[in-house]
Amino acid sequence: MTKVTVAKGDGIGPEIMDATLEIILAAGAKIEIEEIEVGEKVYLAGNTSGISNESWDIIRRNKIFLKAPITTPQGGGYKSLNVTTRKFLGLYSNVRPCMSLHPFVETKHPVMDIVIVRENEEDLYAGIEHQQTDEVVQCLKLISRPGCEKIVRYAFEYAKQQNRKKVTCFTKDNIMKQTDGLFHQVFDEIAQEYPEIENEHWIIDIGAAKMADTPEAFDVIVMPNLYGDVLSDVAAQITGSVGLAGSANIGEECAMFEAIHGSAPRRAGQNVANPSGLLQGAIMMLNHIGQTDVAEKVQNAWLKTLEDGIHTYDIFKEGTSNQKVGTKEFAQAVIANLGYKPSKLKSVSYANSSALNLPKYIRKPAAKKELVGVDLFVHWAGTNPNELAEKLKKIELDGIQLSMITNRGIKVWPDGFNETFCTDHWRCRFKPTESTTITKIDIYQLLKNAIDQDIDTIKTENLYSFNGKAAYSLGQGQ
Ligand code: NAD
């Protein structure tokens, strides 16, 4: 018996959760359910995180969490419980299988069976944002080596376990050479450890276009958080309905399983929602806790039900479907099919699923890190970069000089173009001349001189080299 925390959520949540639990219990799932309340009611009672401390205790104790979608109330101050849960519990891997059920569910892509493995904790979802000038706000994109290693290894281990042939990586490292560059580099390193699995990398824009056009060319796709968030919805939707896909959020200690869609409030309370997405999440949960026989039984019964043409409204199509049913009737049909396999769709077998080999991250020895310059970010409402350069030259130190000014990344001094549009946010790079070095005391002195010259410095970024290699971006056009 495995203890599982269950949250029935909001909108269609309670209906699809009841249907899901009924099916898996009828199939013989050996689980003990501990229910908690999260979401709208908790938010509206004044708890801006949408969950109480007692509920956290239960989730952390049971470690396995099956969650229906929740409604995040509109308006300021409410934190997304999904993002918080993933990050608090270290659920670094978000696995989203998206498979066509042609010809039983209408889709433009009859041959599609892909799994998106989305990094779940970092990237722009660190949520670190600041307004720095009247005109400019920033969001920090954080990508870490442990984050990349864990998610890429997860993708390859998953591919190996599921007998999949290829892992593709999507990034935009032609532009973001440091952040997406690290993700790509770690992908190339870890791919070497799995010679039996094909690997490839696509720039995300053309990769995404190809995925939406010829999904049959892909198998497992691993990507950073934001790209994975967007593309997994695209992938689920093009199989026929976003209501068909489930997702597993896996961490080293805990795991959370859910549908990929939201609480669809307009459909709530009408017994119409498709419980398949949450059921797929529950099947992944059963596999995760080792009840593979039950998972297999449920999945085959579900496939057979869809094959029989018993469809909820979202996938019902005159001519293809046989019977339009509600949430409860769909669940009853799946239960009636327990023990049966689909005859045309491929049935599944999870019997020999081996465990994933996911060693703990081991920190590498520290590299030789050297300070080689500094970027001062300045709020200045002028328009002519030459004028700003004149002001900045007054704060230079002996042997430490202004080397470049950029605006939104593009070099505007020296030798800028008049045509370049400039905001009030300037990156001003100071570097030592060849015969000198720079220290943090020098940065402090530069900042002090800037105050004396009435220059509004809003932040600094130190420029480092690691093992002799420059580890910062050049100005565009430099
Ligand atoms: P949604 O996914 O809830 O619904 C979009 C549309 O998809 C619905 O109107 C419906 O037509 C269809 N749909 C979704 N699930 C379906 C199902 N099971 N069966 C049949 N049709 C289905 O997206 P939304 O309307 O943008 O969001 C509604 C709420 O859900 C928001 O408050 C949002 O914050 C929340 N949300 C929660 C989660 C989560 O808890 N994991 C995820 C996404 C959105």
Short mmCIF file of C-alpha atoms and ligand atoms in Angstrom, two decimals, residues 12 16 67-72 82 86 241-243 258-267 272-275 313-314, ligand 1:
data_model
loop_
_atom_site.label_atom_id
_atom_site.label_comp_id
_atom_site.label_asym_id
_atom_site.label_seq_id
_atom_site.Cartn_x
_atom_site.Cartn_y
_atom_site.Cartn_z
CA ILE A 12 -13.42 20.38 -13.54
CA ILE A 16 -11.91 14.27 -13.29
CA LYS A 67 -3.08 16.80 -8.20
CA ALA A 68 -6.09 17.95 -10.21
CA PRO A 69 -5.86 21.35 -11.92
CA ILE A 70 -6.44 24.43 -9.83
CA THR A 71 -7.63 27.94 -10.59
CA THR A 72 -5.24 30.75 -9.78
CA ASN A 82 2.17 24.77 -9.55
CA ARG A 86 7.69 22.13 -8.42
CA SER A 241 -6.88 17.54 -27.55
CA VAL A 242 -5.00 19.10 -24.67
CA GLY A 243 -7.41 17.05 -22.53
CA GLU A 258 -1.24 15.87 -13.01
CA ALA A 259 -3.01 16.62 -16.28
CA ILE A 260 -1.29 19.19 -18.46
CA HIS A 261 -4.45 21.27 -18.92
CA GLY A 262 -6.02 23.70 -16.45
CA SER A 263 -9.25 23.75 -14.47
CA ALA A 264 -11.48 24.73 -17.46
CA PRO A 265 -13.95 26.58 -15.16
CA ARG A 266 -16.53 27.01 -17.94
CA ARG A 267 -16.90 23.22 -18.16
CA VAL A 272 -18.54 16.79 -19.60
CA ALA A 273 -14.78 17.06 -18.98
CA ASN A 274 -12.41 14.45 -20.34
CA PRO A 275 -10.63 12.76 -17.41
CA TYR A 313 -17.20 16.08 -26.16
CA ASP A 314 -13.66 17.44 -26.76
P1 NAD B 1 -7.62 25.21 -19.46
O1 NAD B 1 -6.63 24.16 -19.84
O2 NAD B 1 -8.23 25.08 -18.12
O3 NAD B 1 -8.81 25.22 -20.50
C1 NAD B 1 -8.72 25.62 -21.83
C2 NAD B 1 -9.82 24.95 -22.65
O4 NAD B 1 -9.40 23.62 -22.96
C3 NAD B 1 -11.14 24.77 -21.89
O5 NAD B 1 -12.00 25.86 -22.06
C4 NAD B 1 -11.72 23.54 -22.52
O6 NAD B 1 -12.38 23.87 -23.69
C5 NAD B 1 -10.49 22.73 -22.89
N1 NAD B 1 -10.18 21.70 -21.90
C6 NAD B 1 -9.19 21.71 -20.96
N2 NAD B 1 -9.19 20.58 -20.25
C7 NAD B 1 -10.21 19.84 -20.72
C8 NAD B 1 -10.73 18.54 -20.38
N3 NAD B 1 -10.19 17.80 -19.41
N4 NAD B 1 -11.79 18.08 -21.06
C9 NAD B 1 -12.32 18.81 -22.04
N5 NAD B 1 -11.90 20.01 -22.42
C10 NAD B 1 -10.83 20.53 -21.76
O7 NAD B 1 -6.90 26.63 -19.62
P2 NAD B 1 -7.35 28.07 -19.13
O8 NAD B 1 -8.79 28.29 -19.43
O9 NAD B 1 -6.34 28.97 -19.69
O10 NAD B 1 -7.13 28.07 -17.57
C11 NAD B 1 -8.16 27.94 -16.61
C12 NAD B 1 -7.57 27.95 -15.20
O11 NAD B 1 -6.71 26.84 -15.03
C13 NAD B 1 -6.75 29.18 -14.87
O12 NAD B 1 -7.07 29.63 -13.58
C14 NAD B 1 -5.33 28.68 -14.90
O13 NAD B 1 -4.49 29.40 -14.02
C15 NAD B 1 -5.50 27.26 -14.44
N6 NAD B 1 -4.44 26.32 -14.86
C16 NAD B 1 -4.08 25.38 -13.97
C17 NAD B 1 -3.14 24.43 -14.31
C18 NAD B 1 -2.78 23.41 -13.28
O14 NAD B 1 -3.35 23.39 -12.21
N7 NAD B 1 -1.82 22.55 -13.57
C19 NAD B 1 -2.57 24.43 -15.59
C20 NAD B 1 -2.99 25.39 -16.52
C21 NAD B 1 -3.93 26.34 -16.14
#
